[in-house]
Coordinates of C-alpha atoms in Angstrom, one line a residue:
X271 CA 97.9 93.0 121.9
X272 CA 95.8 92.1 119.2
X273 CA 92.1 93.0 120.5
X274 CA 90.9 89.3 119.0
X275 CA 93.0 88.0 121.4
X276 CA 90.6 88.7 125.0
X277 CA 87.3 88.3 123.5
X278 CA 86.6 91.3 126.1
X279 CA 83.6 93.7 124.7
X280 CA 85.8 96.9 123.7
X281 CA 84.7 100.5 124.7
X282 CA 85.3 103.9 123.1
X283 CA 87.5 104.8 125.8
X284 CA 89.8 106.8 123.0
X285 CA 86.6 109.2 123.6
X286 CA 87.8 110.3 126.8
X287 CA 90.6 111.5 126.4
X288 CA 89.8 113.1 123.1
X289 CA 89.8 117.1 123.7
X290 CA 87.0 119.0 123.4
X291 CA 88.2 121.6 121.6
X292 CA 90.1 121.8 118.4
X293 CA 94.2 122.0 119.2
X294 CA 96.3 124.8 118.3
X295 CA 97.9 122.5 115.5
X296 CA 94.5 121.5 114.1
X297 CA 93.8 125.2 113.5
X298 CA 97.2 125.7 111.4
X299 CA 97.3 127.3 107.9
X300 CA 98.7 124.3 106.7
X301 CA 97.2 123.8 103.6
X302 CA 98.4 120.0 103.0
X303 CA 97.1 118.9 106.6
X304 CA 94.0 119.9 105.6
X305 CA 94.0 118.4 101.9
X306 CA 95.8 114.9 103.8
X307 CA 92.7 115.1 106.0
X308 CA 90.2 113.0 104.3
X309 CA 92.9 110.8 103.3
X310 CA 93.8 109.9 107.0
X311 CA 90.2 109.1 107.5
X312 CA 89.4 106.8 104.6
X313 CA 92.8 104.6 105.3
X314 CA 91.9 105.1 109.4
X315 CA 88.4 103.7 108.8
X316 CA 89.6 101.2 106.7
X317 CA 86.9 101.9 104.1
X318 CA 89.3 100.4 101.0
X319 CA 89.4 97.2 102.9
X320 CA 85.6 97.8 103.5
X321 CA 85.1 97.9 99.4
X322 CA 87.4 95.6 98.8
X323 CA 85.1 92.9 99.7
X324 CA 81.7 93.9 97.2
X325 CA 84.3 95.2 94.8
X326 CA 85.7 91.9 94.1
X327 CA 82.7 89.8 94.7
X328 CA 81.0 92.2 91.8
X329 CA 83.8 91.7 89.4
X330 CA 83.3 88.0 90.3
X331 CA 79.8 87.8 89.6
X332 CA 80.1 90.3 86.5
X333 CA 83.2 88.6 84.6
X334 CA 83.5 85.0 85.3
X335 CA 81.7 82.3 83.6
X336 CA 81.3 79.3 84.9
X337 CA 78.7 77.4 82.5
X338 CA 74.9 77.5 82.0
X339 CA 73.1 76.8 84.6
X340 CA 75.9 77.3 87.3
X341 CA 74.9 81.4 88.1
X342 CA 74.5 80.2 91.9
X343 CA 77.8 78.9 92.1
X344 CA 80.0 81.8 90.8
X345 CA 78.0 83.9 93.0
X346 CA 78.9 81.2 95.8
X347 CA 82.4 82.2 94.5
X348 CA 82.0 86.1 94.9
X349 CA 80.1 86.4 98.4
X350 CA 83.5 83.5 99.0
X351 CA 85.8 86.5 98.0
X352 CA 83.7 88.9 99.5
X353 CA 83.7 87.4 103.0
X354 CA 87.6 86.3 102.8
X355 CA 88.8 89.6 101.9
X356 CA 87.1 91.0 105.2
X357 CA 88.2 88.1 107.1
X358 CA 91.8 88.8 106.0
X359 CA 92.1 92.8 105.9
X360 CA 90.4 92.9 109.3
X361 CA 88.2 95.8 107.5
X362 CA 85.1 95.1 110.1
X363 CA 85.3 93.1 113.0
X364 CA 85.6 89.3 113.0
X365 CA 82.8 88.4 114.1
X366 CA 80.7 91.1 112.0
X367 CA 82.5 89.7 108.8
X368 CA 81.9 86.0 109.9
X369 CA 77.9 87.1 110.2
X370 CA 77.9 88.3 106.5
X371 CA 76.2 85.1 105.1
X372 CA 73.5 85.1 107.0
X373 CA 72.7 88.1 104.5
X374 CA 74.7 87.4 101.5
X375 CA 73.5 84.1 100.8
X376 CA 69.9 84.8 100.5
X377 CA 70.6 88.7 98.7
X378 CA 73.1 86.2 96.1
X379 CA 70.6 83.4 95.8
X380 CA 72.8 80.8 97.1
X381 CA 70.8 79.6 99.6
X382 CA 67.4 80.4 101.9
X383 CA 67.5 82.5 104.9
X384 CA 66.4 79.5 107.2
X385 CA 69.2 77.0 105.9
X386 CA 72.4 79.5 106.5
X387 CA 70.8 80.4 110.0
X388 CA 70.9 76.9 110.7
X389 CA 74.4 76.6 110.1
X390 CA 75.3 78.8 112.8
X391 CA 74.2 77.0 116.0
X392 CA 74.2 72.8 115.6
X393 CA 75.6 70.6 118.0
X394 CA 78.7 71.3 117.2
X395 CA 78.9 75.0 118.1
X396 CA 77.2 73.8 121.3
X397 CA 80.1 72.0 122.0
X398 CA 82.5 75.1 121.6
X399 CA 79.9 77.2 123.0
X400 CA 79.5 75.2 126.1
X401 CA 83.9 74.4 126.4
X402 CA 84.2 78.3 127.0
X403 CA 82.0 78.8 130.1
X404 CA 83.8 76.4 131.7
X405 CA 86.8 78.0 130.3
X406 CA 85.6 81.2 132.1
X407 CA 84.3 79.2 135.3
X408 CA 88.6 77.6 135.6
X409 CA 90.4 81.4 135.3
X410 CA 86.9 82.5 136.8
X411 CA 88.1 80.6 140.4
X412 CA 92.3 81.0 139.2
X413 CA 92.2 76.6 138.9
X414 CA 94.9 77.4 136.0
X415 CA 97.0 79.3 138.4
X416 CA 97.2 76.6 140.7
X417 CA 97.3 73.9 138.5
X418 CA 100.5 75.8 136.9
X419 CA 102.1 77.0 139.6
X420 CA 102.1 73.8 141.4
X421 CA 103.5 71.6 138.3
X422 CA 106.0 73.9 137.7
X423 CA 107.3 74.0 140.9
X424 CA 107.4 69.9 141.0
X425 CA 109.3 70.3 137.8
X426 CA 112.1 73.3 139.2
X427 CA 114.4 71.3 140.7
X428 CA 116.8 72.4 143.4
X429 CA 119.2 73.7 142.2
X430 CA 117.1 74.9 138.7
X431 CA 117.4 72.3 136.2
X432 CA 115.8 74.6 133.1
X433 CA 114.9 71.7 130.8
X434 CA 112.5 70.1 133.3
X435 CA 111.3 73.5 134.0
X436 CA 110.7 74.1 130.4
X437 CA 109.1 70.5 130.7
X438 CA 106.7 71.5 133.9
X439 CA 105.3 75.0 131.8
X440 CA 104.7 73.6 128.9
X441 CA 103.6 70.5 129.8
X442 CA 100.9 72.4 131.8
X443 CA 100.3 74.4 128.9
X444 CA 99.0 71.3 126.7
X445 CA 97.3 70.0 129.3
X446 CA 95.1 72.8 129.7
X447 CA 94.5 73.5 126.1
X448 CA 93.5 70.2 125.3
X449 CA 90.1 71.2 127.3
X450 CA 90.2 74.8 126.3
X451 CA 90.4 76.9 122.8
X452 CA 94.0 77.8 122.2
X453 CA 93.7 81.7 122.8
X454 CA 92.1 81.5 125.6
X455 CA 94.6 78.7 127.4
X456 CA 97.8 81.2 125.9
X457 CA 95.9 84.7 127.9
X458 CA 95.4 82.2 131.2
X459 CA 99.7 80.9 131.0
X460 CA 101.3 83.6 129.4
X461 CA 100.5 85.9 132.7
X462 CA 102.0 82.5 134.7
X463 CA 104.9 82.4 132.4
X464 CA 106.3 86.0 132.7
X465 CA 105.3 86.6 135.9
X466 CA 108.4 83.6 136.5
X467 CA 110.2 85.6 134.2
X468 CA 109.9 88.6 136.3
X469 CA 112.2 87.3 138.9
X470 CA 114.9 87.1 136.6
X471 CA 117.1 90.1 136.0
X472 CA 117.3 92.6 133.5
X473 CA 120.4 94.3 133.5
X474 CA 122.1 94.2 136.6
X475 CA 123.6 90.8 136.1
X476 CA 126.9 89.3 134.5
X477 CA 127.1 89.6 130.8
X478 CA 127.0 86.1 130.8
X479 CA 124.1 85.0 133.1
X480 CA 122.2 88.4 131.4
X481 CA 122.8 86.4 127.9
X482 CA 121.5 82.9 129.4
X483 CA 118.5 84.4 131.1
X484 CA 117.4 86.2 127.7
X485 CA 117.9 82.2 126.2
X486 CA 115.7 81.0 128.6
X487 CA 113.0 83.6 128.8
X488 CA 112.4 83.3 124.6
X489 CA 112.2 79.4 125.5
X490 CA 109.4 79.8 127.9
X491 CA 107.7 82.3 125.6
X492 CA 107.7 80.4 122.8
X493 CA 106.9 77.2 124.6
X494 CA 103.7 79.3 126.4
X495 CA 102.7 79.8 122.4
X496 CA 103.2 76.2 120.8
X497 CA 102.5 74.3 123.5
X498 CA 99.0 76.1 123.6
X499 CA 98.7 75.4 120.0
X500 CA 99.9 71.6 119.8
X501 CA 97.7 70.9 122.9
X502 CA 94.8 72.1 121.1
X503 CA 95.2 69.5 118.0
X504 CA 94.8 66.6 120.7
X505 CA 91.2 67.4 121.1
X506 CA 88.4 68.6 119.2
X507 CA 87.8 71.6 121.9
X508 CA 91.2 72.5 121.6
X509 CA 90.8 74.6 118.1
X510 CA 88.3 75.7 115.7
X511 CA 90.1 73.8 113.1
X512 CA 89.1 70.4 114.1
X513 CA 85.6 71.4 115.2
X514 CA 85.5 72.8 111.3
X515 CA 86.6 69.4 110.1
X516 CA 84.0 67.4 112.2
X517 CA 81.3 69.9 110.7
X518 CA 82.2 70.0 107.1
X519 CA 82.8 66.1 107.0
X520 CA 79.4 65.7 108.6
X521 CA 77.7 68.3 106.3
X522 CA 79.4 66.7 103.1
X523 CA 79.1 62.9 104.0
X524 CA 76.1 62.9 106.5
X525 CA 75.4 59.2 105.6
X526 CA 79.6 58.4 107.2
X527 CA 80.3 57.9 110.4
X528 CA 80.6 60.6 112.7
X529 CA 83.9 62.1 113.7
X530 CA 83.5 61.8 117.4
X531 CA 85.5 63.2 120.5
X532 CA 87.1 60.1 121.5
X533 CA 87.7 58.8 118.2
X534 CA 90.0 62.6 116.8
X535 CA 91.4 62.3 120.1
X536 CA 92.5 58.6 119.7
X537 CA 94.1 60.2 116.1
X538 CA 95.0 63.8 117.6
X539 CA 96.9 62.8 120.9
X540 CA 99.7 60.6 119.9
X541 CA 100.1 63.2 116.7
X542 CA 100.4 66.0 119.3
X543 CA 102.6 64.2 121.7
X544 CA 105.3 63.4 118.9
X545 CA 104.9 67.0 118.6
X546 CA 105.5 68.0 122.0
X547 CA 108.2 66.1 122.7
X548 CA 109.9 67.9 119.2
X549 CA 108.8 71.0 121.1
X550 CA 110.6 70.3 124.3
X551 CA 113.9 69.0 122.6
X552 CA 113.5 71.9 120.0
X553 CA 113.6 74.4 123.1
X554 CA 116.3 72.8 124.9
X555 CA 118.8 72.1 122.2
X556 CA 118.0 75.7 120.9
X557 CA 118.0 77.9 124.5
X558 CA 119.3 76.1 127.5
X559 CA 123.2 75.3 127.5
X560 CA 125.1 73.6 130.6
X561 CA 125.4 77.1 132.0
X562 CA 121.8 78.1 132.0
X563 CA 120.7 76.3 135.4
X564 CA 123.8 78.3 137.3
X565 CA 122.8 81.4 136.1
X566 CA 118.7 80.6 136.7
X567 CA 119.9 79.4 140.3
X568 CA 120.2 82.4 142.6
X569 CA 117.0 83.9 141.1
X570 CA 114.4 81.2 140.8
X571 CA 113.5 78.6 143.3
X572 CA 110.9 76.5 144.7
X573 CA 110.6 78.5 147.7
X574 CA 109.6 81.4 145.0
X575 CA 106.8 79.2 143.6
X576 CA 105.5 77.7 146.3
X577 CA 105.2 81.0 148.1
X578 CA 103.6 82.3 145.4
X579 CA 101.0 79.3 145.7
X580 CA 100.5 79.5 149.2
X581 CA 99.3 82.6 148.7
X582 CA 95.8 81.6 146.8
X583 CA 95.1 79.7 150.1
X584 CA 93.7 75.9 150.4
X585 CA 91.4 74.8 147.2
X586 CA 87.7 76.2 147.8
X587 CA 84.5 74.5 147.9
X588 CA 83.9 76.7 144.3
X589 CA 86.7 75.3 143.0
X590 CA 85.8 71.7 144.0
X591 CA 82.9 71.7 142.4
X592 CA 83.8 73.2 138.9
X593 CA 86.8 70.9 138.7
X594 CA 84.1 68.2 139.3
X595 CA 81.8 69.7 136.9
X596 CA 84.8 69.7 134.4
X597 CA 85.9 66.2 135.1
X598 CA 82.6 64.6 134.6
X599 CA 82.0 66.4 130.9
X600 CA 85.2 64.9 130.1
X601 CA 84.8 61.6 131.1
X602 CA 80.8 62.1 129.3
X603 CA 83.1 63.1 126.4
X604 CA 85.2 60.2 125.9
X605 CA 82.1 57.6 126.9
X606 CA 79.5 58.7 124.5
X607 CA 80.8 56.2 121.4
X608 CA 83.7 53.5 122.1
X609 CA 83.5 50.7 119.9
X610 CA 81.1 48.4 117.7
X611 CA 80.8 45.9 120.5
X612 CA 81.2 48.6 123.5
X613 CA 78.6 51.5 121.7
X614 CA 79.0 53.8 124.8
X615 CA 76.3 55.8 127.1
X616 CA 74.6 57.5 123.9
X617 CA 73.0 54.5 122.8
X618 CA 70.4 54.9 125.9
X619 CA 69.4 57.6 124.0
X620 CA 69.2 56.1 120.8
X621 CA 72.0 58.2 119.1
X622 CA 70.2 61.2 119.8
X623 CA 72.5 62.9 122.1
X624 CA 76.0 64.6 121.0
X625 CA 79.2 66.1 122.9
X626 CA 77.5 69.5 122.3
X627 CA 74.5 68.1 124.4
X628 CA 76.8 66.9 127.0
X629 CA 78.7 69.8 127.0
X630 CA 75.6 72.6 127.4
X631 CA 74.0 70.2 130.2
X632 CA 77.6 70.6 132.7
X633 CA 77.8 74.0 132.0
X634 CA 74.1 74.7 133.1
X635 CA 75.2 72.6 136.1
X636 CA 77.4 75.6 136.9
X637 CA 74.9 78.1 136.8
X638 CA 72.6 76.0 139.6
X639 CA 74.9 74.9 141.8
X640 CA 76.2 77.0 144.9
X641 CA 79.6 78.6 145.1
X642 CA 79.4 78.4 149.1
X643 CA 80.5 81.5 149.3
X644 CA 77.3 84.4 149.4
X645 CA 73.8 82.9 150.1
X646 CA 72.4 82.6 146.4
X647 CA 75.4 83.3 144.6
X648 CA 76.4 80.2 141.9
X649 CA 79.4 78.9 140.3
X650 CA 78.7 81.1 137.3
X651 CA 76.1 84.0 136.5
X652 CA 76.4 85.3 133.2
X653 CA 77.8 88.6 133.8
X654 CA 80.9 86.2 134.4
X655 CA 80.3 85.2 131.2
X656 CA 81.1 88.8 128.9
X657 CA 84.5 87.7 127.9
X658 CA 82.4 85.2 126.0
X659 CA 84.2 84.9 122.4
X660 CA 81.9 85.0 120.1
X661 CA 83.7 86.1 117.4
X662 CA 85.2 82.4 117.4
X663 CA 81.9 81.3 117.8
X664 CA 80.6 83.4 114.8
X665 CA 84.1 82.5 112.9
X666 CA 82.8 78.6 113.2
X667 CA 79.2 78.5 112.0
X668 CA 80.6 80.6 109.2
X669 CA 82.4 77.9 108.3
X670 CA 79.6 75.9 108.2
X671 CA 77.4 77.9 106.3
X672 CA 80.5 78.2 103.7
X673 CA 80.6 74.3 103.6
X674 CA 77.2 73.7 102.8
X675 CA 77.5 76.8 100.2
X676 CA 79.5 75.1 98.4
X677 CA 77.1 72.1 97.9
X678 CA 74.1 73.6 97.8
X679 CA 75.1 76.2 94.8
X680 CA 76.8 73.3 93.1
X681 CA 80.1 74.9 92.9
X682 CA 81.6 71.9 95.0
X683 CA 80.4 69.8 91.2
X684 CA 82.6 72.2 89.5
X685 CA 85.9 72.1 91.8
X686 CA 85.5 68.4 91.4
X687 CA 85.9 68.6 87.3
X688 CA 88.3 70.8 87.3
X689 CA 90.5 69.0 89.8
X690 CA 90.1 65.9 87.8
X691 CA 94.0 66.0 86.3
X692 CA 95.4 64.9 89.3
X693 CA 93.6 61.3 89.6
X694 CA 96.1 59.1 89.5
X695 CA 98.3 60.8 91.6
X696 CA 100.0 58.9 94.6
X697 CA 97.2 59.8 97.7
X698 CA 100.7 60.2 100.5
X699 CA 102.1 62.2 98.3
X700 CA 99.3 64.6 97.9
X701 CA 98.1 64.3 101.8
X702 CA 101.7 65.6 102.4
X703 CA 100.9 68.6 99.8
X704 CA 97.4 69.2 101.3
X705 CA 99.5 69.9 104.8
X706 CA 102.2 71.9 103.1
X707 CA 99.9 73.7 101.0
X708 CA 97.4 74.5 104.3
X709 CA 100.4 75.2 106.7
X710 CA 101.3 78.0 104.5
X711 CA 98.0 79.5 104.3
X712 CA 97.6 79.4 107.9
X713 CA 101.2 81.9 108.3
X714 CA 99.2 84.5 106.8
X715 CA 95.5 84.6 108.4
X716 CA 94.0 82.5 110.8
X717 CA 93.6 79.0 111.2
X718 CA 90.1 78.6 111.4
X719 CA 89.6 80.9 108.3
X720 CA 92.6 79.0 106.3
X721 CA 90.5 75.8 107.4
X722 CA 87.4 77.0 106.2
X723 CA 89.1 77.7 103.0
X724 CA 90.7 74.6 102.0
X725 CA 88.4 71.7 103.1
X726 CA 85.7 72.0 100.8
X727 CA 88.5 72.1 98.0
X728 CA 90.5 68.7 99.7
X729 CA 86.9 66.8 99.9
X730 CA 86.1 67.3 96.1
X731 CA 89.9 66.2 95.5
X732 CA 89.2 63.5 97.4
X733 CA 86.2 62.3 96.1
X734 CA 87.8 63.1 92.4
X735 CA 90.7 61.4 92.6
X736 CA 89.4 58.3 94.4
X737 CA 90.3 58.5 97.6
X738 CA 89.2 58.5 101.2
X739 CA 88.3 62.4 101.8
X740 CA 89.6 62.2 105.4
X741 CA 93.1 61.5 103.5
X742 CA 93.3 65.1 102.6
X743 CA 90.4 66.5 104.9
X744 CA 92.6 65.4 107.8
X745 CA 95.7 67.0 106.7
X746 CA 94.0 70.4 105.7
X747 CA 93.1 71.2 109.0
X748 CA 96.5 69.8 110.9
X749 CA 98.3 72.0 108.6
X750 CA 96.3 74.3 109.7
X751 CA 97.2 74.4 113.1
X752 CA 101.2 74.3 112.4
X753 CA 100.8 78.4 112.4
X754 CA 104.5 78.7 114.1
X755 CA 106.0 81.1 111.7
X756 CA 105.0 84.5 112.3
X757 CA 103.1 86.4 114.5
X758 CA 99.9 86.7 112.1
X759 CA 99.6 82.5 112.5
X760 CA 97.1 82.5 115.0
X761 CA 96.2 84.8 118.4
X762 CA 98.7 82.8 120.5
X763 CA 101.3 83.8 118.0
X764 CA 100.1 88.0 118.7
X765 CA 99.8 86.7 122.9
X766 CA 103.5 85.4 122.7
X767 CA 105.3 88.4 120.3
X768 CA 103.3 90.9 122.1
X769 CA 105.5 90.2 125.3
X770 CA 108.6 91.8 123.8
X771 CA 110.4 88.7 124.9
X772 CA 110.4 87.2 121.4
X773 CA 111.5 88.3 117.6
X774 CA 109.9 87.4 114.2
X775 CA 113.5 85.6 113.8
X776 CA 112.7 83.6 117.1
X777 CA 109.3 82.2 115.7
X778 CA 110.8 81.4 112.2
X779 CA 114.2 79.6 113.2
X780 CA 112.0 77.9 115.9
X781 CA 109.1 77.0 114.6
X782 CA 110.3 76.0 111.8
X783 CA 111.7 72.7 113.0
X784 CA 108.3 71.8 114.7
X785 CA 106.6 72.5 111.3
X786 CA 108.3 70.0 109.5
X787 CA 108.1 67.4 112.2
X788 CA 104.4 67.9 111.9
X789 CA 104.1 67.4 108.6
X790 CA 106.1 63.8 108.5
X791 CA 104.2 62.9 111.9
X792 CA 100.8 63.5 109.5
X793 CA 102.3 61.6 106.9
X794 CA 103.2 58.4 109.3
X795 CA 100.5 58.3 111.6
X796 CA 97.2 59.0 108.8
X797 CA 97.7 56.1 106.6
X798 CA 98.9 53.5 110.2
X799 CA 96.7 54.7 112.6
X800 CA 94.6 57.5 110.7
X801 CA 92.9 54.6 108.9
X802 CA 91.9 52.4 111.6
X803 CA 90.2 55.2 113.8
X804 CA 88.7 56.7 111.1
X805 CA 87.9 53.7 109.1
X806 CA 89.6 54.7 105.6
X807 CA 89.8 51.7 104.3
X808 CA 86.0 51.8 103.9
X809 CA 84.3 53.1 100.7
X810 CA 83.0 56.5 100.8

């Protein structure tokens, strides 16, 4: 599994098993192992991929011209190449790559030290920030066990009926990514998922039944994986991608109104329930046939799940409390701004407050209260909170200090000339590009990354071409998110193949049906219902 994936800090452990001594085939007379040698270690350490990064921004900075007067924005444009070519070749960690601004922008005279530090920790990232302690509190106390294990046995059926089971998992699955980042919702039920699987057999069965249990088990795989992602586009805590596009809209049109978490998810929700419901018809259509339930029968049960949730034992008083911790933010969450006559809660505070606020504020609440279990001991303490993943966190305010490089270099002034041929242009017809043209990005490195990428260019095109920037801004990070296709989409995608339960085929003949319902969902619901929550028939 693809280390990104756990957000656990790594050890050397390769160390310890690493002999002391040189090997009997390290001391060989082979000439060519020894001339291969340094080789090996320059491809091993990945120092190309390392070079690649100033290489190009150099040759950026040294051969394009981009005008008098407009020296900060090509270098914008190399330390852009510089950090993307890391972000994509994996040459240092994530998270190191996604802290090079904070010393290329000042060294490149894009912008001061003080402005791209800021970038890194506003109210937004206080929101992410905050969304993954309580992530760590709910597998912390196994509340995502239970929660799965007891709608998936309401959804069994007796005998199995394998599309409401289907319907049970990875219905569960969105739920719980709606609250929680996408990677870390995909580790919690992909352990859930297989561990169901386990029960099935392997080889001792009927050719037939072996051939219908292998169906079923890529459908629950694959629904584990989407499921996580389209639960995620229902909320802005759900992905990076939208908390990018509430950022870079608030950094690029400060003077707009806010995208706030009620309003994306009175946008995001019915988009990712027309998606869903493609999902579960997708996975029924494709892996369950009238002979799937027979063959599912005499392995899988209720009496198998409920045993296995009778076994974590009555809900504790822990558990209680940080569902009631985690209830409260969300209701704080989609009360802080309602509508022009109903303002919400945040007006006591005179606009002041965000979700971020809201969000840090529960999650101290779990470090005070009492888990009722040792005198002193607390919900949380932060050695609980190691698998902290702040390489997502670093990934973000990245993005952030990318968006306002672009403005504050001027190179956002250039885009917007040179994108100046396509005025005129019919705005559903290029919102449906944006998503196409994002979506296939997003196959090929992350989503956040592809997001960071293309906004800054959609909100020039908007503003260039005349139209409201949420009409492409909105799209470029939805496509984002339709990462179905291969395994290099997103983590989930690495979670999900990493199983051995799915192929690269599986994904592509899959996933791509719910890609295209995505992007004519997009295309419906932005210009309908898109413009009333987010006001587009307003002049930006």
């Amino acid at each position: 599994m693809d280390p990104r994936c756990s957000g656990h800090w790594e050890s050397s452990s390769d160390d310890v098993t690493r002999p002391l001594l040189p090997l009997h085939d390290d001391i060989t007379d082979d000439g060519a192992r020894r001339s291969c040698s340094p080789l090996r270690s320059v491809l091993a350490n990945k120092y190309l991929s390392v070079a690649a990064g100033p290489l190009a921004a150099a040759l950026i900075c040294a051969l394009v011209d981009l005008g008098a007067g407009h020296a900060a924005a090509r270098n914008m444009l190399g330390v852009l190449a510089w950090v993307f070519i890391w972000w994509i070749t994996d040459a240092v960690p994530l998270a190191v790559a996604s802290m090079a601004p904070l010393f290329l922008f000042p060294v490149f005279g894009v912008s001061d030290a003080d402005a791209v530090a800021k970038a890194y920790m506003d109210d937004v990232i206080s929101l992410v920030l905050g969304s993954f302690i309580l992530a760590l509190a709910i597998e912390h106390y196994n509340i995502h066990r239970r929660l799965a294990l007891n709608i998936t046995s309401l959804f069994c059926g007796d005998p199995v009926k394998p599309a409401l089971l289907l319907l049970g998992i990875c219905g569960t699955t969105f739920f719980i990514s709606m609250w929680i980042h996408n990677t870390p919702c995909t580790l919690m039920m992909m352990p859930v998922a297989t561990g169901i699987l386990q029960r099935l057999p392997t080889g001792e069965a009927a050719a037939a039944d072996a051939r219908e249990v292998r169906r079923f088990s890529k459908a629950v795989v694959l629904g584990v994986v989407y499921a996580s992602a389209i639960g995620g586009l229902a909320t802005l805590t759900g992905t990076g991608a939208n908390i990018i596009l509430v950022g870079m809209w608030s950094t690029y049109f400060p003077e707009q109104d806010p995208i706030t978490f009620s309003s994306w998810m009175s946008f995001g929700l019915p988009m990712a329930l027309v998606l869903f419901a493609a999902l579960w018809a997708t996975l029924c259509v494709m892996y369950c046939s009238k002979n799937t339930g027979r063959a599912l029968s005499a392995y899988l049960d209720r009496t198998h799940l409920r045993r296995e949730l009778s076994l974590l034992g009555p809900m504790a008083f822990a558990e209680k409390m940080v569902l009631a911790v985690f209830g409260g933010l969300i209701v704080l969450w989609m009360t802080r701004s309602l509508t022009d006559d109903i303002p919400g809660w945040s007006v006591l505070f005179h606009g002041n407050v965000g979700d971020g606020t809201v969000t840090i504020m529960m999650a101290t609440l779990l470090f005070i209260i009492p888990s009722g279990k040792n005198d002193g001991e607390k919900l949380m303490d932060w050695g609980k909170c190691r698998k902290l993943q702040w390489n997502i966190i670093l990934l973000l305010g990245a993005g952030f200090a990318i968006a306002d490089g672009f403005k504050t270099s001027g190179l956002t002034d250039i885009l917007s000339e040179g994108l100046g041929f396509l005025r005129g242009a019919p705005a559903l017809v290029i919102a449906a590009v944006a998503c196409v043209f994002s979506g296939l990005i997003t196959e090929f490195t992350s989503d956040d990354a592809t997001t960071t990428l293309v906004l800054p260019l959609l909100a020039e095109l908007g503003k260039t071409i005349g139209v409201h920037p949420l009409l492409l801004m909105v799209p470029g990070a939805v496509g984002a998110q339709l990462s179905y296709l291969l395994p290099t989409g997103s983590p989930g995608n690495v979670v999900g193949f990493s199983t051995g339960y799915i192929t690269i085929k599986d994904m592509v003949v899959t996933g791509m049906p719910l890609k295209i319902v995505g992007v004519a969902a997009l295309t419906v619901l932005l210009p309908t219902l898109g413009s009333v929550v987010f006001g587009m028939d307003q002049k930006v």
